[in-house]
PDB file of C-alpha atoms in Angstrom:
ATOM      1  CA  MET A   1      23.405 159.754 186.775  1.00  0.00           C
ATOM      2  CA  SER A   2      24.026 156.010 186.934  1.00  0.00           C
ATOM      3  CA  ARG A   3      26.452 154.323 189.333  1.00  0.00           C
ATOM      4  CA  LEU A   4      28.803 153.602 186.414  1.00  0.00           C
ATOM      5  CA  GLN A   5      28.708 157.220 185.332  1.00  0.00           C
ATOM      6  CA  GLN A   6      29.507 158.396 188.827  1.00  0.00           C
ATOM      7  CA  ILE A   7      32.539 156.092 188.997  1.00  0.00           C
ATOM      8  CA  THR A   8      33.781 157.124 185.603  1.00  0.00           C
ATOM      9  CA  LYS A   9      33.432 160.834 186.536  1.00  0.00           C
ATOM     10  CA  ALA A  10      35.339 160.255 189.784  1.00  0.00           C
ATOM     11  CA  LEU A  11      38.156 158.415 188.059  1.00  0.00           C
ATOM     12  CA  LYS A  12      38.528 161.241 185.502  1.00  0.00           C
ATOM     13  CA  GLY A  13      38.656 163.754 188.338  1.00  0.00           C
ATOM     14  CA  MET A  14      41.396 161.748 190.063  1.00  0.00           C
ATOM     15  CA  LYS A  15      43.353 161.528 186.851  1.00  0.00           C
ATOM     16  CA  ALA A  16      43.090 165.252 186.314  1.00  0.00           C
ATOM     17  CA  LEU A  17      44.188 165.963 189.901  1.00  0.00           C
ATOM     18  CA  GLU A  18      47.154 163.626 189.517  1.00  0.00           C
ATOM     19  CA  GLU A  19      48.252 165.336 186.315  1.00  0.00           C
ATOM     20  CA  SER A  20      47.999 168.867 187.815  1.00  0.00           C
ATOM     21  CA  ILE A  21      49.480 168.178 191.233  1.00  0.00           C
ATOM     22  CA  GLY A  22      51.466 164.931 190.892  1.00  0.00           C
ATOM     23  CA  TYR A  23      51.029 161.495 192.357  1.00  0.00           C
ATOM     24  CA  LYS A  24      53.949 161.876 194.743  1.00  0.00           C
ATOM     25  CA  GLU A  25      52.545 165.094 196.287  1.00  0.00           C
ATOM     26  CA  ILE A  26      49.092 163.396 196.790  1.00  0.00           C
ATOM     27  CA  GLU A  27      50.707 160.336 198.378  1.00  0.00           C
ATOM     28  CA  GLU A  28      52.855 162.489 200.737  1.00  0.00           C
ATOM     29  CA  PHE A  29      49.810 164.485 201.798  1.00  0.00           C
ATOM     30  CA  LEU A  30      47.747 161.355 202.526  1.00  0.00           C
ATOM     31  CA  LEU A  31      50.608 159.761 204.428  1.00  0.00           C
ATOM     32  CA  ASN A  32      51.197 162.883 206.426  1.00  0.00           C
ATOM     33  CA  LYS A  33      47.426 163.177 207.248  1.00  0.00           C
ATOM     34  CA  GLU A  34      47.420 159.492 208.423  1.00  0.00           C
ATOM     35  CA  GLU A  35      50.556 159.949 210.445  1.00  0.00           C
ATOM     36  CA  THR A  36      49.313 162.961 212.349  1.00  0.00           C
ATOM     37  CA  ASN A  37      45.783 161.599 212.990  1.00  0.00           C
ATOM     38  CA  TYR A  38      46.157 162.187 216.804  1.00  0.00           C
ATOM     39  CA  PHE A  39      46.139 164.923 219.393  1.00  0.00           C
ATOM     40  CA  LEU A  40      48.942 165.511 221.880  1.00  0.00           C
ATOM     41  CA  ASN A  41      47.861 168.669 223.606  1.00  0.00           C
ATOM     42  CA  GLU A  42      48.869 170.319 226.864  1.00  0.00           C
ATOM     43  CA  VAL A  43      46.081 170.977 229.327  1.00  0.00           C
ATOM     44  CA  GLU A  44      45.928 173.295 232.320  1.00  0.00           C
ATOM     45  CA  ASN A  45      46.532 172.068 235.891  1.00  0.00           C
ATOM     46  CA  ASP A  46      43.675 172.159 238.357  1.00  0.00           C
ATOM     47  CA  GLY A  47      46.052 173.290 241.149  1.00  0.00           C
ATOM     48  CA  ILE A  48      44.911 170.475 243.383  1.00  0.00           C
ATOM     49  CA  ILE A  49      48.368 169.141 244.381  1.00  0.00           C
ATOM     50  CA  ASN A  50      49.281 171.122 247.475  1.00  0.00           C
ATOM     51  CA  SER A  51      53.037 171.251 246.965  1.00  0.00           C
ATOM     52  CA  LYS A  52      55.093 174.149 245.638  1.00  0.00           C
ATOM     53  CA  GLU A  53      57.956 171.774 245.175  1.00  0.00           C
ATOM     54  CA  ILE A  54      56.310 169.895 242.243  1.00  0.00           C
ATOM     55  CA  ILE A  55      56.270 171.114 238.714  1.00  0.00           C
ATOM     56  CA  LEU A  56      53.359 169.329 237.023  1.00  0.00           C
ATOM     57  CA  MET A  57      52.834 169.307 233.238  1.00  0.00           C
ATOM     58  CA  LYS A  58      49.826 167.546 231.771  1.00  0.00           C
ATOM     59  CA  TYR A  59      49.144 166.369 228.182  1.00  0.00           C
ATOM     60  CA  ILE A  60      46.227 164.460 226.755  1.00  0.00           C
ATOM     61  CA  LEU A  61      46.855 161.895 224.011  1.00  0.00           C
ATOM     62  CA  LYS A  62      43.928 160.769 221.835  1.00  0.00           C
ATOM     63  CA  ASN A  63      42.871 159.615 218.417  1.00  0.00           C
ATOM     64  CA  ALA A  64      41.711 162.483 216.182  1.00  0.00           C
ATOM     65  CA  GLY A  65      38.809 160.313 215.047  1.00  0.00           C
ATOM     66  CA  ASN A  66      35.569 159.553 216.864  1.00  0.00           C
ATOM     67  CA  HIS A  67      36.256 155.928 217.723  1.00  0.00           C
ATOM     68  CA  GLY A  68      39.044 153.682 219.010  1.00  0.00           C
ATOM     69  CA  PHE A  69      42.594 154.735 219.982  1.00  0.00           C
ATOM     70  CA  ILE A  70      45.860 155.324 218.268  1.00  0.00           C
ATOM     71  CA  SER A  71      47.460 152.300 216.639  1.00  0.00           C
ATOM     72  CA  PRO A  72      50.450 151.004 218.661  1.00  0.00           C
ATOM     73  CA  ASN A  73      52.636 151.042 215.556  1.00  0.00           C
ATOM     74  CA  LYS A  74      52.646 154.844 215.755  1.00  0.00           C
ATOM     75  CA  LEU A  75      55.241 154.419 218.542  1.00  0.00           C
ATOM     76  CA  GLN A  76      57.781 153.010 216.051  1.00  0.00           C
ATOM     77  CA  LYS A  77      60.929 155.156 215.816  1.00  0.00           C
ATOM     78  CA  ASP A  78      60.180 156.351 212.253  1.00  0.00           C
ATOM     79  CA  LYS A  79      56.681 157.695 213.145  1.00  0.00           C
ATOM     80  CA  HIS A  80      55.604 161.268 213.955  1.00  0.00           C
ATOM     81  CA  LEU A  81      54.049 160.397 217.275  1.00  0.00           C
ATOM     82  CA  TYR A  82      57.229 158.696 218.531  1.00  0.00           C
ATOM     83  CA  ASN A  83      59.258 161.731 217.502  1.00  0.00           C
ATOM     84  CA  GLU A  84      56.795 164.176 219.093  1.00  0.00           C
ATOM     85  CA  LEU A  85      56.629 162.265 222.409  1.00  0.00           C
ATOM     86  CA  SER A  86      60.463 161.777 222.526  1.00  0.00           C
ATOM     87  CA  SER A  87      60.966 165.580 221.997  1.00  0.00           C
ATOM     88  CA  LEU A  88      58.346 166.373 224.697  1.00  0.00           C
ATOM     89  CA  ILE A  89      60.044 164.088 227.189  1.00  0.00           C
ATOM     90  CA  LEU A  90      63.539 165.235 226.403  1.00  0.00           C
ATOM     91  CA  ASP A  91      62.621 168.939 226.514  1.00  0.00           C
ATOM     92  CA  ASN A  92      60.829 168.664 229.903  1.00  0.00           C
ATOM     93  CA  LEU A  93      62.574 165.786 231.756  1.00  0.00           C
ATOM     94  CA  GLY A  94      65.846 165.194 229.944  1.00  0.00           C
ATOM     95  CA  THR A  95      67.073 161.611 229.666  1.00  0.00           C
ATOM     96  CA  ASN A  96      67.168 161.008 233.462  1.00  0.00           C
ATOM     97  CA  TYR A  97      63.558 160.295 234.471  1.00  0.00           C
ATOM     98  CA  ILE A  98      61.449 157.596 236.141  1.00  0.00           C
ATOM     99  CA  LEU A  99      58.568 156.100 234.142  1.00  0.00           C
ATOM    100  CA  ILE A 100      55.621 155.332 236.461  1.00  0.00           C
ATOM    101  CA  THR A 101      52.489 153.500 235.174  1.00  0.00           C
ATOM    102  CA  MET A 102      49.291 152.304 236.879  1.00  0.00           C
ATOM    103  CA  VAL A 103      48.069 148.733 237.020  1.00  0.00           C
ATOM    104  CA  GLU A 104      44.426 148.452 237.972  1.00  0.00           C
ATOM    105  CA  ASN A 105      43.132 145.247 239.642  1.00  0.00           C
ATOM    106  CA  HIS A 106      39.599 145.292 238.280  1.00  0.00           C
ATOM    107  CA  LYS A 107      37.986 144.419 234.935  1.00  0.00           C
ATOM    108  CA  HIS A 108      35.977 147.642 235.196  1.00  0.00           C
ATOM    109  CA  TYR A 109      39.152 149.658 234.627  1.00  0.00           C
ATOM    110  CA  ARG A 110      40.579 147.682 231.758  1.00  0.00           C
ATOM    111  CA  SER A 111      40.831 149.257 228.346  1.00  0.00           C
ATOM    112  CA  ASN A 112      39.985 147.775 225.019  1.00  0.00           C
ATOM    113  CA  ASP A 113      42.566 145.485 223.410  1.00  0.00           C
ATOM    114  CA  GLU A 114      44.066 148.138 221.104  1.00  0.00           C
ATOM    115  CA  MET A 115      44.489 150.664 223.889  1.00  0.00           C
ATOM    116  CA  GLU A 116      45.989 148.009 226.193  1.00  0.00           C
ATOM    117  CA  HIS A 117      48.455 147.049 223.439  1.00  0.00           C
ATOM    118  CA  PHE A 118      49.357 150.777 223.031  1.00  0.00           C
ATOM    119  CA  ASN A 119      49.907 150.946 226.796  1.00  0.00           C
ATOM    120  CA  LEU A 120      52.313 147.997 226.773  1.00  0.00           C
ATOM    121  CA  ILE A 121      54.269 149.388 223.846  1.00  0.00           C
ATOM    122  CA  PHE A 122      54.432 152.838 225.479  1.00  0.00           C
ATOM    123  CA  ARG A 123      55.993 151.267 228.610  1.00  0.00           C
ATOM    124  CA  LYS A 124      58.483 149.328 226.555  1.00  0.00           C
ATOM    125  CA  THR A 125      59.407 152.319 224.317  1.00  0.00           C
ATOM    126  CA  PHE A 126      59.942 154.912 227.060  1.00  0.00           C
ATOM    127  CA  ALA A 127      61.092 152.804 229.960  1.00  0.00           C
ATOM    128  CA  THR A 128      64.371 153.592 231.637  1.00  0.00           C
ATOM    129  CA  LYS A 129      66.510 151.661 234.109  1.00  0.00           C
ATOM    130  CA  THR A 130      64.673 153.413 236.994  1.00  0.00           C
ATOM    131  CA  ASN A 131      60.979 152.603 236.624  1.00  0.00           C
ATOM    132  CA  GLY A 132      58.011 151.981 238.944  1.00  0.00           C
ATOM    133  CA  ASN A 133      54.421 150.880 238.966  1.00  0.00           C
ATOM    134  CA  ILE A 134      51.303 151.551 240.949  1.00  0.00           C
ATOM    135  CA  LYS A 135      48.606 149.003 241.898  1.00  0.00           C
ATOM    136  CA  THR A 136      45.247 149.754 243.511  1.00  0.00           C
ATOM    137  CA  PHE A 137      42.941 147.351 245.239  1.00  0.00           C
ATOM    138  CA  GLU A 138      39.121 147.534 245.754  1.00  0.00           C
ATOM    139  CA  SER A 139      39.160 151.302 246.118  1.00  0.00           C
ATOM    140  CA  GLU A 140      35.564 151.731 244.910  1.00  0.00           C
ATOM    141  CA  LYS A 141      34.299 149.928 248.036  1.00  0.00           C
ATOM    142  CA  CYS A 142      35.940 152.271 250.527  1.00  0.00           C
ATOM    143  CA  SER A 143      34.825 155.615 251.955  1.00  0.00           C
ATOM    144  CA  LYS A 144      36.826 158.697 250.839  1.00  0.00           C
ATOM    145  CA  ILE A 145      39.415 158.963 253.585  1.00  0.00           C
ATOM    146  CA  VAL A 146      42.936 159.129 252.225  1.00  0.00           C
ATOM    147  CA  SER A 147      46.161 159.097 254.324  1.00  0.00           C
ATOM    148  CA  PHE A 148      49.847 158.522 253.778  1.00  0.00           C
ATOM    149  CA  GLY A 149      50.668 154.861 254.549  1.00  0.00           C
ATOM    150  CA  ASP A 150      53.850 152.894 255.066  1.00  0.00           C
ATOM    151  CA  PHE A 151      57.126 153.960 253.527  1.00  0.00           C
ATOM    152  CA  GLN A 152      60.157 151.802 253.372  1.00  0.00           C
ATOM    153  CA  MET A 153      63.314 151.484 251.349  1.00  0.00           C
ATOM    154  CA  THR A 154      63.448 148.006 249.814  1.00  0.00           C
ATOM    155  CA  SER A 155      67.010 148.457 248.535  1.00  0.00           C
ATOM    156  CA  GLU A 156      69.575 151.171 248.273  1.00  0.00           C
ATOM    157  CA  THR A 157      67.649 152.901 245.454  1.00  0.00           C
ATOM    158  CA  ASN A 158      64.121 151.442 245.511  1.00  0.00           C
ATOM    159  CA  CYS A 159      61.194 152.008 247.880  1.00  0.00           C
ATOM    160  CA  MET A 160      57.690 150.875 248.659  1.00  0.00           C
ATOM    161  CA  ILE A 161      55.051 153.545 249.472  1.00  0.00           C
ATOM    162  CA  GLY A 162      51.524 152.710 250.682  1.00  0.00           C
ATOM    163  CA  ILE A 163      48.499 155.050 250.533  1.00  0.00           C
ATOM    164  CA  ASP A 164      45.782 154.047 253.028  1.00  0.00           C
ATOM    165  CA  PHE A 165      42.122 154.310 251.935  1.00  0.00           C
ATOM    166  CA  VAL A 166      40.308 152.945 255.052  1.00  0.00           C
ATOM    167  CA  SER A 167      41.882 149.554 254.625  1.00  0.00           C
ATOM    168  CA  LYS A 168      45.689 149.469 254.614  1.00  0.00           C
ATOM    169  CA  ASN A 169      47.659 150.054 251.384  1.00  0.00           C
ATOM    170  CA  ASN A 170      44.770 150.382 248.906  1.00  0.00           C
ATOM    171  CA  LEU A 171      47.389 151.999 246.643  1.00  0.00           C
ATOM    172  CA  VAL A 172      50.882 150.616 246.535  1.00  0.00           C
ATOM    173  CA  TYR A 173      53.834 152.043 244.630  1.00  0.00           C
ATOM    174  CA  ASN A 174      56.828 149.774 243.951  1.00  0.00           C
ATOM    175  CA  GLY A 175      59.921 150.931 242.109  1.00  0.00           C
ATOM    176  CA  TYR A 176      62.700 153.435 242.128  1.00  0.00           C
ATOM    177  CA  SER A 177      62.407 156.210 244.731  1.00  0.00           C
ATOM    178  CA  PHE A 178      61.152 159.283 242.853  1.00  0.00           C
ATOM    179  CA  LYS A 179      61.553 161.964 245.524  1.00  0.00           C
ATOM    180  CA  ASN A 180      63.261 165.014 243.949  1.00  0.00           C
ATOM    181  CA  GLN A 181      63.497 163.099 240.650  1.00  0.00           C
ATOM    182  CA  ASN A 182      61.832 163.728 237.259  1.00  0.00           C
ATOM    183  CA  VAL A 183      58.785 161.526 236.633  1.00  0.00           C
ATOM    184  CA  LEU A 184      57.022 160.476 233.468  1.00  0.00           C
ATOM    185  CA  PHE A 185      53.561 159.390 234.649  1.00  0.00           C
ATOM    186  CA  TYR A 186      51.395 157.565 232.097  1.00  0.00           C
ATOM    187  CA  GLY A 187      47.814 156.330 232.263  1.00  0.00           C
ATOM    188  CA  PHE A 188      45.749 158.585 234.512  1.00  0.00           C
ATOM    189  CA  ASN A 189      45.054 162.277 235.241  1.00  0.00           C
ATOM    190  CA  ILE A 190      46.911 162.657 238.523  1.00  0.00           C
ATOM    191  CA  GLU A 191      44.727 165.501 239.737  1.00  0.00           C
ATOM    192  CA  GLU A 192      41.508 163.358 239.420  1.00  0.00           C
ATOM    193  CA  ASN A 193      42.795 160.683 241.818  1.00  0.00           C
ATOM    194  CA  PRO A 194      43.085 161.380 245.577  1.00  0.00           C
ATOM    195  CA  PHE A 195      45.477 158.380 245.940  1.00  0.00           C
ATOM    196  CA  LEU A 196      47.919 159.918 243.495  1.00  0.00           C
ATOM    197  CA  ILE A 197      47.616 163.404 244.930  1.00  0.00           C
ATOM    198  CA  LYS A 198      48.470 162.105 248.379  1.00  0.00           C
ATOM    199  CA  LEU A 199      51.336 159.985 247.058  1.00  0.00           C
ATOM    200  CA  PHE A 200      53.064 162.810 245.232  1.00  0.00           C
ATOM    201  CA  GLU A 201      52.399 165.446 247.991  1.00  0.00           C
ATOM    202  CA  ASN A 202      54.100 163.302 250.571  1.00  0.00           C
ATOM    203  CA  HIS A 203      56.986 162.012 248.394  1.00  0.00           C
ATOM    204  CA  PRO A 204      57.353 164.952 245.964  1.00  0.00           C
ATOM    205  CA  PRO A 205      59.246 164.543 242.681  1.00  0.00           C
ATOM    206  CA  LYS A 206      60.948 167.506 241.070  1.00  0.00           C
ATOM    207  CA  LYS A 207      58.948 167.450 237.840  1.00  0.00           C
ATOM    208  CA  ILE A 208      55.984 165.327 236.612  1.00  0.00           C
ATOM    209  CA  LEU A 209      55.158 164.995 232.973  1.00  0.00           C
ATOM    210  CA  ASN A 210      51.662 163.439 233.046  1.00  0.00           C
ATOM    211  CA  ILE A 211      50.560 161.747 229.718  1.00  0.00           C
ATOM    212  CA  ILE A 212      46.788 161.094 229.888  1.00  0.00           C
ATOM    213  CA  PRO A 213      45.547 158.755 227.105  1.00  0.00           C
ATOM    214  CA  ILE A 214      41.858 159.258 226.221  1.00  0.00           C
ATOM    215  CA  SER A 215      39.556 157.110 224.117  1.00  0.00           C
ATOM    216  CA  ASN A 216      35.958 157.975 223.152  1.00  0.00           C
ATOM    217  CA  SER A 217      35.983 161.016 225.462  1.00  0.00           C
ATOM    218  CA  HIS A 218      36.934 158.940 228.530  1.00  0.00           C
ATOM    219  CA  SER A 219      40.233 158.823 230.285  1.00  0.00           C
ATOM    220  CA  PHE A 220      42.298 155.613 230.172  1.00  0.00           C
ATOM    221  CA  TYR A 221      41.201 154.770 233.740  1.00  0.00           C
ATOM    222  CA  ASP A 222      37.874 155.884 235.151  1.00  0.00           C
ATOM    223  CA  ASN A 223      37.756 158.450 237.896  1.00  0.00           C
ATOM    224  CA  VAL A 224      37.739 156.944 241.412  1.00  0.00           C
ATOM    225  CA  ASP A 225      34.927 159.262 242.483  1.00  0.00           C
TER     226      ASP A 225
END
């Protein structure tokens, strides 16, 4: 069969399918398939955080395909992913929560441009008036000794918490004090990072909803091990 004959046969098949099912139904199916081309799945805790006070819920977020990440426009308010994330946050944390994100200080940890764009849009979309961020510094050059560092209130509601990793304050949290509060933590699997484990064990929130973006079978930030 020639190339022209193959194309002609395919077009006839498409026309027959449209006549039997309807163009609108085909369009809706294709749009729905494109809209839900992602995974947002709950994963089990490893039980590493040594605190009975903390309720930890973990979800991985990834593209259903083999390459790349989810397009940032899927966080628009008319999209399925936005609605699913909004429902997940509301059901587990309500509307009163603190969004905490990580900011790495090394090129090694930086994502591709599309994932970084998604990260920025996620922060903007789900930020509240009580947010915080975490920065780490040269952690890969230190030996694995983790201890709780300095804690100080920087205002009536905000605090600064340091986690020492040989040199002082290798990990620093700045933002709203999250003790006994609900936390939306985006960007890293908390239980894979000794800094984060120590941080939350010593300043325990009430609940943590941990969203872990994954691209090409690797987490958004590499493991510190």
